[in-house]
């Protein structure tokens, strides 16, 4: 009986850790995307990039999470609480406010066991609908193995976002130099060739997907 109780406690602890990891990775990835300045379409593409499943930490955690009795519902217990935003169309947001949303369990406000404080609801009410970058249908369709390896995906996502933003900035600088100096089309092509990578977002997404598969 004591051994069974200890095993149950250990399973609950690991399950709680898995939920925390899932919440952390989606929160950090969404914050990266919100602060990147990319368009909504680009953010959605980046949000769906595959995960790096070859990380040592992820592999070790997968072995534990798969043994849980309710492991297949780990992500289903997570979602972002989204208040009624239709009455808050005249919101004023800053970068910090847009990135500070709260991941909570899928309980209605005020329900027993929930943790939706009035202060948290007030902060979330100031956010625009597009700032809550969480796709619940994607989260529910993920397997437990994807939950844990998601922790390592932030590095890949951040690298691709940074490469894309740097490339766009270099192209803007090249355009401004071309306009000021009235350069020829041939010189303009030379400026663009000095960027750090391809300018096509689809190409960058393909690079990220190929990297995750090869790993």
PDB file of N, CA and C in Angstrom, residues 7 38 44 46 48 51 57 73 86 93 122 124 128 131 144 147 151 153 166 170 172 193 207:
ATOM      1  N   UNK A   7       4.146   5.597  -5.547  1.00  0.00           N
ATOM      2  CA  UNK A   7       4.149   5.614  -7.008  1.00  0.00           C
ATOM      3  C   UNK A   7       3.131   6.608  -7.552  1.00  0.00           C
ATOM      4  N   UNK A  38       6.694  40.195 -36.779  1.00  0.00           N
ATOM      5  CA  UNK A  38       6.247  39.503 -37.985  1.00  0.00           C
ATOM      6  C   UNK A  38       4.743  39.659 -38.158  1.00  0.00           C
ATOM      7  N   UNK A  44       1.787  32.483 -37.433  1.00  0.00           N
ATOM      8  CA  UNK A  44       1.108  31.194 -37.440  1.00  0.00           C
ATOM      9  C   UNK A  44       1.990  30.104 -38.027  1.00  0.00           C
ATOM     10  N   UNK A  46       5.308  30.079 -37.985  1.00  0.00           N
ATOM     11  CA  UNK A  46       6.354  29.802 -37.016  1.00  0.00           C
ATOM     12  C   UNK A  46       5.823  28.998 -35.827  1.00  0.00           C
ATOM     13  N   UNK A  48       3.716  26.703 -35.796  1.00  0.00           N
ATOM     14  CA  UNK A  48       3.492  25.298 -36.146  1.00  0.00           C
ATOM     15  C   UNK A  48       4.762  24.571 -36.559  1.00  0.00           C
ATOM     16  N   UNK A  51       9.145  20.108 -33.701  1.00  0.00           N
ATOM     17  CA  UNK A  51       9.981  20.146 -32.512  1.00  0.00           C
ATOM     18  C   UNK A  51      11.243  19.313 -32.714  1.00  0.00           C
ATOM     19  N   UNK A  57      17.432  15.769 -22.871  1.00  0.00           N
ATOM     20  CA  UNK A  57      16.473  16.017 -21.798  1.00  0.00           C
ATOM     21  C   UNK A  57      15.081  15.577 -22.214  1.00  0.00           C
ATOM     22  N   UNK A  73      -3.863  13.030 -21.791  1.00  0.00           N
ATOM     23  CA  UNK A  73      -4.681  14.217 -21.570  1.00  0.00           C
ATOM     24  C   UNK A  73      -3.859  15.348 -20.973  1.00  0.00           C
ATOM     25  N   UNK A  86     -14.620  41.457 -26.888  1.00  0.00           N
ATOM     26  CA  UNK A  86     -15.385  42.254 -27.837  1.00  0.00           C
ATOM     27  C   UNK A  86     -15.675  43.649 -27.298  1.00  0.00           C
ATOM     28  N   UNK A  93      -1.931  48.947 -26.051  1.00  0.00           N
ATOM     29  CA  UNK A  93      -1.003  47.899 -25.620  1.00  0.00           C
ATOM     30  C   UNK A  93       0.434  48.353 -25.794  1.00  0.00           C
ATOM     31  N   UNK A 122      -8.093  41.227 -15.460  1.00  0.00           N
ATOM     32  CA  UNK A 122      -8.023  42.608 -15.923  1.00  0.00           C
ATOM     33  C   UNK A 122      -6.873  42.799 -16.906  1.00  0.00           C
ATOM     34  N   UNK A 124      -5.521  40.466 -18.845  1.00  0.00           N
ATOM     35  CA  UNK A 124      -5.835  39.768 -20.083  1.00  0.00           C
ATOM     36  C   UNK A 124      -6.893  40.503 -20.882  1.00  0.00           C
ATOM     37  N   UNK A 128      -5.422  42.357 -27.207  1.00  0.00           N
ATOM     38  CA  UNK A 128      -6.227  42.136 -28.412  1.00  0.00           C
ATOM     39  C   UNK A 128      -6.368  40.650 -28.674  1.00  0.00           C
ATOM     40  N   UNK A 131      -3.357  38.826 -29.932  1.00  0.00           N
ATOM     41  CA  UNK A 131      -2.197  38.698 -29.052  1.00  0.00           C
ATOM     42  C   UNK A 131      -2.193  37.378 -28.308  1.00  0.00           C
ATOM     43  N   UNK A 144       1.944  12.851 -26.015  1.00  0.00           N
ATOM     44  CA  UNK A 144       2.808  13.178 -24.870  1.00  0.00           C
ATOM     45  C   UNK A 144       4.269  13.366 -25.243  1.00  0.00           C
ATOM     46  N   UNK A 147       4.860  16.824 -26.195  1.00  0.00           N
ATOM     47  CA  UNK A 147       4.764  17.776 -25.091  1.00  0.00           C
ATOM     48  C   UNK A 147       6.146  18.063 -24.520  1.00  0.00           C
ATOM     49  N   UNK A 151       9.913  21.597 -25.260  1.00  0.00           N
ATOM     50  CA  UNK A 151      10.775  22.476 -24.473  1.00  0.00           C
ATOM     51  C   UNK A 151      11.992  22.908 -25.278  1.00  0.00           C
ATOM     52  N   UNK A 153      12.156  23.271 -28.544  1.00  0.00           N
ATOM     53  CA  UNK A 153      11.836  23.884 -29.832  1.00  0.00           C
ATOM     54  C   UNK A 153      12.060  25.384 -29.844  1.00  0.00           C
ATOM     55  N   UNK A 166      16.437  39.733 -39.253  1.00  0.00           N
ATOM     56  CA  UNK A 166      17.680  40.356 -39.697  1.00  0.00           C
ATOM     57  C   UNK A 166      17.706  40.509 -41.211  1.00  0.00           C
ATOM     58  N   UNK A 170      17.981  44.066 -43.289  1.00  0.00           N
ATOM     59  CA  UNK A 170      19.024  44.322 -44.277  1.00  0.00           C
ATOM     60  C   UNK A 170      18.420  44.722 -45.619  1.00  0.00           C
ATOM     61  N   UNK A 172      15.550  46.271 -46.030  1.00  0.00           N
ATOM     62  CA  UNK A 172      15.045  47.635 -45.891  1.00  0.00           C
ATOM     63  C   UNK A 172      16.187  48.647 -45.985  1.00  0.00           C
ATOM     64  N   UNK A 193      22.052  40.600 -52.271  1.00  0.00           N
ATOM     65  CA  UNK A 193      22.787  39.340 -52.185  1.00  0.00           C
ATOM     66  C   UNK A 193      23.656  39.271 -50.941  1.00  0.00           C
ATOM     67  N   UNK A 207      13.403  25.261 -44.027  1.00  0.00           N
ATOM     68  CA  UNK A 207      14.699  24.980 -43.399  1.00  0.00           C
ATOM     69  C   UNK A 207      14.498  24.464 -41.980  1.00  0.00           C
TER      70      UNK A 207
END
